[in-house]
PDB file of N, CA and C in Angstrom:
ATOM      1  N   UNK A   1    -117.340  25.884  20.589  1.00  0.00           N
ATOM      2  CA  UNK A   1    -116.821  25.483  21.889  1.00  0.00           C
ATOM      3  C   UNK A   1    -116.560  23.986  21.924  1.00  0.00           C
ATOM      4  N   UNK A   2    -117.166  23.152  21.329  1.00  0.00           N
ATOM      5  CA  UNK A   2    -117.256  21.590  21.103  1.00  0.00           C
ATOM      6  C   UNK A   2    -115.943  21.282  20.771  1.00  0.00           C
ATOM      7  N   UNK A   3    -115.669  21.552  19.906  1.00  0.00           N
ATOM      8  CA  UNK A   3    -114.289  21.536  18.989  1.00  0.00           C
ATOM      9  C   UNK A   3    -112.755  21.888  19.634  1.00  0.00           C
ATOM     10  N   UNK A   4    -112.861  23.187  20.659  1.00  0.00           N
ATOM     11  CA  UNK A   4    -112.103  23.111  21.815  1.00  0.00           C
ATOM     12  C   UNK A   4    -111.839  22.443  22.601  1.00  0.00           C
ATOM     13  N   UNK A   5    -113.304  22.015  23.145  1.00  0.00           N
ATOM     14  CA  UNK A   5    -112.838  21.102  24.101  1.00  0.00           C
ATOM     15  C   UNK A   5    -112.485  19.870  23.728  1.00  0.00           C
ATOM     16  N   UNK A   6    -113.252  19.270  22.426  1.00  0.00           N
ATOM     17  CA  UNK A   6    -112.425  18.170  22.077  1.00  0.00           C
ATOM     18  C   UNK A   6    -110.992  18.097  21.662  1.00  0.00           C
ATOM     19  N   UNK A   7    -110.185  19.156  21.600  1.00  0.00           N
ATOM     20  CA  UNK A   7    -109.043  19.064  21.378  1.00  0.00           C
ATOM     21  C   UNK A   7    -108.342  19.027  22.651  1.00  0.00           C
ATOM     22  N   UNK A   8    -108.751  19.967  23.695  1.00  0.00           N
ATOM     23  CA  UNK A   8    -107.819  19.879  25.193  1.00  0.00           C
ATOM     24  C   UNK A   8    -107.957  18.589  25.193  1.00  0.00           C
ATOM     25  N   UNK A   9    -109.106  17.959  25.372  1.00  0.00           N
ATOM     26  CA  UNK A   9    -109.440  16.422  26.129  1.00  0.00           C
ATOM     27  C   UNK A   9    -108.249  15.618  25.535  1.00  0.00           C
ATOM     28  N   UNK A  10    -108.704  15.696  23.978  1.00  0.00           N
ATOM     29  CA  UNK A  10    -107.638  14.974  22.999  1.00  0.00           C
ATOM     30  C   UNK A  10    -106.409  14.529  23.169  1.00  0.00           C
ATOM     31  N   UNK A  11    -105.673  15.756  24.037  1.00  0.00           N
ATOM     32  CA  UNK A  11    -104.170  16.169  24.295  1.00  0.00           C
ATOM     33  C   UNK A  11    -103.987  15.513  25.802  1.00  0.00           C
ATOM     34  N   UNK A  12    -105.073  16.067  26.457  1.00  0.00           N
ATOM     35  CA  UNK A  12    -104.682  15.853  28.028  1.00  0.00           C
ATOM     36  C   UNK A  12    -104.987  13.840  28.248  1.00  0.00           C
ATOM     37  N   UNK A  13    -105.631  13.458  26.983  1.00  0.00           N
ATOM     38  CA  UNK A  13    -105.998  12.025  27.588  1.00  0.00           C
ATOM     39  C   UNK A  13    -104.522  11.114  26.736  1.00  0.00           C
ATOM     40  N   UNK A  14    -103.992  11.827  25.851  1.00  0.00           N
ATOM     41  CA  UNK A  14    -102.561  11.519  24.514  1.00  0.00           C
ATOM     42  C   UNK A  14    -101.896  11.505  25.987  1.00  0.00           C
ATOM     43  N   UNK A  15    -101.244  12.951  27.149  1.00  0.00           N
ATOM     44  CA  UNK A  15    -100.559  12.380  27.919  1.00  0.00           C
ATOM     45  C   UNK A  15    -100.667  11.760  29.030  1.00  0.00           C
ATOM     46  N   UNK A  16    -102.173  11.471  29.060  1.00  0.00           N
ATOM     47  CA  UNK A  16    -102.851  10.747  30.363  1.00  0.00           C
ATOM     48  C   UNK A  16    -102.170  11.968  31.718  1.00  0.00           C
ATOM     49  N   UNK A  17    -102.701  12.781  31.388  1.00  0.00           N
ATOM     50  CA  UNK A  17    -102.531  13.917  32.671  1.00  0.00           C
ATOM     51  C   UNK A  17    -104.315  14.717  32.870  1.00  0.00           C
ATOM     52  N   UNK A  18    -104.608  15.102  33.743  1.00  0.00           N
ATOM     53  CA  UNK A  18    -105.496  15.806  34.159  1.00  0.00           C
ATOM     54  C   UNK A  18    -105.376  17.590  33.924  1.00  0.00           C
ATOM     55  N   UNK A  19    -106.290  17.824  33.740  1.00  0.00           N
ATOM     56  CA  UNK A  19    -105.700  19.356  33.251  1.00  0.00           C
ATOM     57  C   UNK A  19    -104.610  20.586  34.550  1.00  0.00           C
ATOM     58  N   UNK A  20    -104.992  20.071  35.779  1.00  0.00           N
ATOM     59  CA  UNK A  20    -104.169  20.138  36.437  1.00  0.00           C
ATOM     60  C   UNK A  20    -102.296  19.256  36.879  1.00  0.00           C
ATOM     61  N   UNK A  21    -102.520  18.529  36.337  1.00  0.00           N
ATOM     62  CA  UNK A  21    -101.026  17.718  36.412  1.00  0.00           C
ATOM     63  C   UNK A  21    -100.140  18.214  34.999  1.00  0.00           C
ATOM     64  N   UNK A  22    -100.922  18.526  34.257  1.00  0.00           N
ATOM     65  CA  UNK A  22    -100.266  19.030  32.640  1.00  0.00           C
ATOM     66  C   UNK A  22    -100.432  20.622  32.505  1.00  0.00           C
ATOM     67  N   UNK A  23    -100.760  21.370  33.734  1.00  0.00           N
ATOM     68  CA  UNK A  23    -100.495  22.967  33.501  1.00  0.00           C
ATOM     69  C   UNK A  23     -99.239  22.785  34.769  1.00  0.00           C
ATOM     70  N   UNK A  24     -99.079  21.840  35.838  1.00  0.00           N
ATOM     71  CA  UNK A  24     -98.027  22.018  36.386  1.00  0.00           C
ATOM     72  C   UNK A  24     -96.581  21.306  36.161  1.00  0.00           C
ATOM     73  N   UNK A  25     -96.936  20.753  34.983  1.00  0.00           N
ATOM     74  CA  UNK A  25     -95.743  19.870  34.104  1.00  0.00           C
ATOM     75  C   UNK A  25     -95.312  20.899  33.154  1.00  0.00           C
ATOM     76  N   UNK A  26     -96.050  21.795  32.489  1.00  0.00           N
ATOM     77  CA  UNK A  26     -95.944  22.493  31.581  1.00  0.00           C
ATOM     78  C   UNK A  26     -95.528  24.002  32.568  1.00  0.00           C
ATOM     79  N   UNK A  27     -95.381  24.131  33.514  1.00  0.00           N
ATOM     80  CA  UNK A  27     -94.974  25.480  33.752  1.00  0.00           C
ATOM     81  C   UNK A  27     -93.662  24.871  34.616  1.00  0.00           C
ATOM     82  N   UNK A  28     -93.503  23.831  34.864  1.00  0.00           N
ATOM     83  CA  UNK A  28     -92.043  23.508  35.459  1.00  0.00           C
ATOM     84  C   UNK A  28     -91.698  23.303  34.034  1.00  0.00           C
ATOM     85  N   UNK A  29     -91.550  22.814  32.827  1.00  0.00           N
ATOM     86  CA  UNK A  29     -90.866  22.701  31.848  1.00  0.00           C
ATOM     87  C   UNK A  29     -90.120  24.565  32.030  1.00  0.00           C
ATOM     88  N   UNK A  30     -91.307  25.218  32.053  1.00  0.00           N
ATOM     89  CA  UNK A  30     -91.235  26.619  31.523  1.00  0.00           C
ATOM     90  C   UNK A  30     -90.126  27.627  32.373  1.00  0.00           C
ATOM     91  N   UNK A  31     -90.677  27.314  33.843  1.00  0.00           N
ATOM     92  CA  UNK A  31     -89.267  27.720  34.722  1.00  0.00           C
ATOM     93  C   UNK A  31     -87.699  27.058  34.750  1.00  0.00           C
ATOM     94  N   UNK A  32     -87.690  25.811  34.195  1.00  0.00           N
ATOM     95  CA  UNK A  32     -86.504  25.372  33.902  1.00  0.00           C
ATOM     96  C   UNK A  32     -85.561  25.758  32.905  1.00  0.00           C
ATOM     97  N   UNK A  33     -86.791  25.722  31.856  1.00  0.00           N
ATOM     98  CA  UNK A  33     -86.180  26.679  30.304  1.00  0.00           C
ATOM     99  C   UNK A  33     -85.882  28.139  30.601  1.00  0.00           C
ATOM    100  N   UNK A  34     -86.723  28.577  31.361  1.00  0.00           N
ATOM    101  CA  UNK A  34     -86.622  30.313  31.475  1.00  0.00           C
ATOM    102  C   UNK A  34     -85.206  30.303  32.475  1.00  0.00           C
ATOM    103  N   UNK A  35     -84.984  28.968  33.528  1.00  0.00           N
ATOM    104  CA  UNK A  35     -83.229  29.237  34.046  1.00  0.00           C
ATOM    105  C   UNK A  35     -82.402  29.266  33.230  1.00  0.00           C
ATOM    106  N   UNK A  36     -82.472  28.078  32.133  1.00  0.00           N
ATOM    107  CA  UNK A  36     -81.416  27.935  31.430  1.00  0.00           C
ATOM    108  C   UNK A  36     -80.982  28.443  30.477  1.00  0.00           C
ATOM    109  N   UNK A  37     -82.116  29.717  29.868  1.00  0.00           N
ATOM    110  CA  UNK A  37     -82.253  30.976  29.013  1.00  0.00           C
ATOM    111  C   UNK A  37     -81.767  32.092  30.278  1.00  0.00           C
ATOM    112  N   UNK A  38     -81.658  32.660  31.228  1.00  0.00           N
ATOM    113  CA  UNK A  38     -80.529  33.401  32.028  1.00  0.00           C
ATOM    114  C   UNK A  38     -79.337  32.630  32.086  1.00  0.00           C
ATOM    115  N   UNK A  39     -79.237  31.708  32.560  1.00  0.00           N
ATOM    116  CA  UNK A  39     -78.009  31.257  32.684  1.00  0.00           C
ATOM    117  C   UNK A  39     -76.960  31.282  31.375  1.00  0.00           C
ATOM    118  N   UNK A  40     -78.020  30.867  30.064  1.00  0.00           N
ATOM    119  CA  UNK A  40     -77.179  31.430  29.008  1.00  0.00           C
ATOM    120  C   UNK A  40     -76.569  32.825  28.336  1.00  0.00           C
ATOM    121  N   UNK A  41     -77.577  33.486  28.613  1.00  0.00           N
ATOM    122  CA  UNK A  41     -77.526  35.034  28.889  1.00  0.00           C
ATOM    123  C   UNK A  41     -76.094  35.528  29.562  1.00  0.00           C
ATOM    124  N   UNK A  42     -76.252  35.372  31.072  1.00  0.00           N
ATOM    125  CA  UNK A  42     -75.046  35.313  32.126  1.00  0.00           C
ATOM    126  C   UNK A  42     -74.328  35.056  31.610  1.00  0.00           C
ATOM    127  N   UNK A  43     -73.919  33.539  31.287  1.00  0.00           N
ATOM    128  CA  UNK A  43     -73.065  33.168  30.241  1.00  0.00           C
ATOM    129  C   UNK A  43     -71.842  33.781  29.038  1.00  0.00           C
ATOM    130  N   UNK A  44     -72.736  34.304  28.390  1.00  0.00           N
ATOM    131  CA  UNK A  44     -73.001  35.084  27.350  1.00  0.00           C
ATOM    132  C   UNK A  44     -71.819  36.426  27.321  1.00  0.00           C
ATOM    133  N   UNK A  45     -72.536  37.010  28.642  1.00  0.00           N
ATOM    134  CA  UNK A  45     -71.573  38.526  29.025  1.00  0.00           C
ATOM    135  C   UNK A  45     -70.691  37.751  29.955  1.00  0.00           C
ATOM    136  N   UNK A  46     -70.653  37.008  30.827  1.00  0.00           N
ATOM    137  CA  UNK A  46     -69.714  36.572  31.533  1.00  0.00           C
ATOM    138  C   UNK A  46     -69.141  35.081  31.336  1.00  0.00           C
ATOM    139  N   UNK A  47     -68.707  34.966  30.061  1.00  0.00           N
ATOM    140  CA  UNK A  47     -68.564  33.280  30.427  1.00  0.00           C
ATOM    141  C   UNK A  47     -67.430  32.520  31.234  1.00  0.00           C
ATOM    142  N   UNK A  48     -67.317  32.811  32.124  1.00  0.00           N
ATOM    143  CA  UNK A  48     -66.424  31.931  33.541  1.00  0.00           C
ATOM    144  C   UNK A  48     -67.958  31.778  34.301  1.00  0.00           C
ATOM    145  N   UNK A  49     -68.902  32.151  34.643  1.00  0.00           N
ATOM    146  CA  UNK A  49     -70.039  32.012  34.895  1.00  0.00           C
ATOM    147  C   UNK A  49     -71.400  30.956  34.026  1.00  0.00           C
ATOM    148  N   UNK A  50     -71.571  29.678  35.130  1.00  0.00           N
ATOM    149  CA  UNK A  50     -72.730  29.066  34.263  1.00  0.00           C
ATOM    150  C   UNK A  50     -72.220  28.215  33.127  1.00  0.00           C
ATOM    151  N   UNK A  51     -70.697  27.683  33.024  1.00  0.00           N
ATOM    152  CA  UNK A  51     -70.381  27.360  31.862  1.00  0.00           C
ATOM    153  C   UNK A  51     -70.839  26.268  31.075  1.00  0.00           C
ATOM    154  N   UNK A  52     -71.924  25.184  31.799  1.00  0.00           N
ATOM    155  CA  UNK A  52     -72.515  24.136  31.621  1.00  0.00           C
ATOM    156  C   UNK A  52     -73.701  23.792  32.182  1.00  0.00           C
ATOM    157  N   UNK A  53     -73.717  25.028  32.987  1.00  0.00           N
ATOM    158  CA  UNK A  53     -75.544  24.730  33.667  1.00  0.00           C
ATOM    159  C   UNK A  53     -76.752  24.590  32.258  1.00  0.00           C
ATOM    160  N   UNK A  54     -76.619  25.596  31.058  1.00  0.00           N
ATOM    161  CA  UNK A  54     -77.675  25.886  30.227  1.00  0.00           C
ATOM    162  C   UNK A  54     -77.850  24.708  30.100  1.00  0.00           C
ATOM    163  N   UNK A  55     -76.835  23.641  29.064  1.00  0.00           N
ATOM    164  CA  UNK A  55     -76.510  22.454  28.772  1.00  0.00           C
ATOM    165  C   UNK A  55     -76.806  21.327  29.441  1.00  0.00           C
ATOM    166  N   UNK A  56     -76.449  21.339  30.912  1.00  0.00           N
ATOM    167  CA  UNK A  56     -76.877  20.271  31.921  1.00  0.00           C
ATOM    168  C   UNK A  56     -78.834  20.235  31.963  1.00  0.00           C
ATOM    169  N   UNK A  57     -78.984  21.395  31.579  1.00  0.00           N
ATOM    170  CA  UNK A  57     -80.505  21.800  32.179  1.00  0.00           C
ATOM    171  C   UNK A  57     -81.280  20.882  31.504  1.00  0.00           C
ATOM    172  N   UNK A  58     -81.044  21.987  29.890  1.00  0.00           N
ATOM    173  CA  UNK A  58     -81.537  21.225  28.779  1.00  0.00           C
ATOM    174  C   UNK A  58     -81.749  19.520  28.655  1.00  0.00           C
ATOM    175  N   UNK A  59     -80.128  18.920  28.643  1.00  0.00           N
ATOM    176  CA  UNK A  59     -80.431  17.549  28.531  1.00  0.00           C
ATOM    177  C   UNK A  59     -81.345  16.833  29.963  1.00  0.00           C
ATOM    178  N   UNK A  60     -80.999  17.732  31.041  1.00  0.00           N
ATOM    179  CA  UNK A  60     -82.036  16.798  32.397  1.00  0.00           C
ATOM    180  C   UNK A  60     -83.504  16.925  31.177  1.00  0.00           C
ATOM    181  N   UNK A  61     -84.007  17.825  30.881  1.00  0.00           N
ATOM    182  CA  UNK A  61     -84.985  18.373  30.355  1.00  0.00           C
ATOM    183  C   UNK A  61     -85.479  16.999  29.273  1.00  0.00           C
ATOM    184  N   UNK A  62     -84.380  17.063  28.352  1.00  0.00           N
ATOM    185  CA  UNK A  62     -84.605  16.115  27.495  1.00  0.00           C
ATOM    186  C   UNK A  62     -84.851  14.405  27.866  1.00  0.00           C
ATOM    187  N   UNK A  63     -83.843  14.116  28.722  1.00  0.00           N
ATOM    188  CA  UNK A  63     -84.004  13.058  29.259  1.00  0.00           C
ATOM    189  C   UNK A  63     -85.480  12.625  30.102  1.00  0.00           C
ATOM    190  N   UNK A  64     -85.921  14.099  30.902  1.00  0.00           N
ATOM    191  CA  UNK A  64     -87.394  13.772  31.238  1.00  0.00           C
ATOM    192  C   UNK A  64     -88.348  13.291  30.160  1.00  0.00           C
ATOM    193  N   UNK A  65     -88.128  13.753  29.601  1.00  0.00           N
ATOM    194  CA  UNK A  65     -89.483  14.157  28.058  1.00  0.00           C
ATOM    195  C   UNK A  65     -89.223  12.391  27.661  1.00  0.00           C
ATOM    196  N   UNK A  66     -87.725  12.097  27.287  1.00  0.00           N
ATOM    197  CA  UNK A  66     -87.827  10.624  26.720  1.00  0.00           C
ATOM    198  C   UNK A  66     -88.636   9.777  27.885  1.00  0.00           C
ATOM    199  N   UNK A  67     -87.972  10.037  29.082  1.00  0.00           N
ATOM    200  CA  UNK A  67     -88.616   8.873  30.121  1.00  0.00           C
ATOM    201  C   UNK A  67     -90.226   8.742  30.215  1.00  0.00           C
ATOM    202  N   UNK A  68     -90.665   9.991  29.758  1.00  0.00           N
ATOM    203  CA  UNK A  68     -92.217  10.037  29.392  1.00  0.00           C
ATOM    204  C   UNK A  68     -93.092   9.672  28.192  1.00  0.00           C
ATOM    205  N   UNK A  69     -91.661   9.419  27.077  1.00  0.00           N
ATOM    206  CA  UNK A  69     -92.310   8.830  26.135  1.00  0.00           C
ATOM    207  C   UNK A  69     -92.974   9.992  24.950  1.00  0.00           C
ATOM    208  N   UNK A  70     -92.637  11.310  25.611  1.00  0.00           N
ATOM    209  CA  UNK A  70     -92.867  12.431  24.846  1.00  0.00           C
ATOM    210  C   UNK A  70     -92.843  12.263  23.444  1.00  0.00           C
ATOM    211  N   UNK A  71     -91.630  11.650  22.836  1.00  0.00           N
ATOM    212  CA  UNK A  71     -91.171  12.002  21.866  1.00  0.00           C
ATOM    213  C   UNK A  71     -92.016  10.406  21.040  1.00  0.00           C
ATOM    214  N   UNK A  72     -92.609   9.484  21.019  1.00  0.00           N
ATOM    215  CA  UNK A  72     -93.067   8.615  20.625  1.00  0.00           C
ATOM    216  C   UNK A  72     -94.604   9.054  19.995  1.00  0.00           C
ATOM    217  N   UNK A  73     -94.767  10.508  19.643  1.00  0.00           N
ATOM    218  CA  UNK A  73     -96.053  10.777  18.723  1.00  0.00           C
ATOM    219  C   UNK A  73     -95.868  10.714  17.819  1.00  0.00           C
TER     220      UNK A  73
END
């Protein structure tokens, strides 16, 4: 159990979030991705539908993650 928890801590203190601010960062990542995975879908069978939402999503997505410094591990 030691070893667990030293790894959550590990992670949650790497993004300076509380284990509550980083399960609700991590499940808005998850509903954003899960739009932009239908929307590609939609897409997909209908493409006049959604033709740049997946794309727009993604990079808002990406652009968050840089402004957080995500990508600097």
């Amino acid at each position: 159990m030691q070893v667990s928890s030293k790894l959550l801590t590990k992670h949650l203190n790497d993004v300076d979030e509380t284990y509550h601010q980083h399960f609700f960062h991590a499940a808005w990542y998850f509903v954003m991705l899960l739009t932009a995975a239908v929307c590609a879908l939609v897409h997909a069978i209908l493409p006049f539908l959604f033709e740049t939402t997946a794309s727009r999503i993604i990079y808002a997505l990406h652009a968050k993650m840089e402004a957080r410094h995500l990508f600097n591990e």
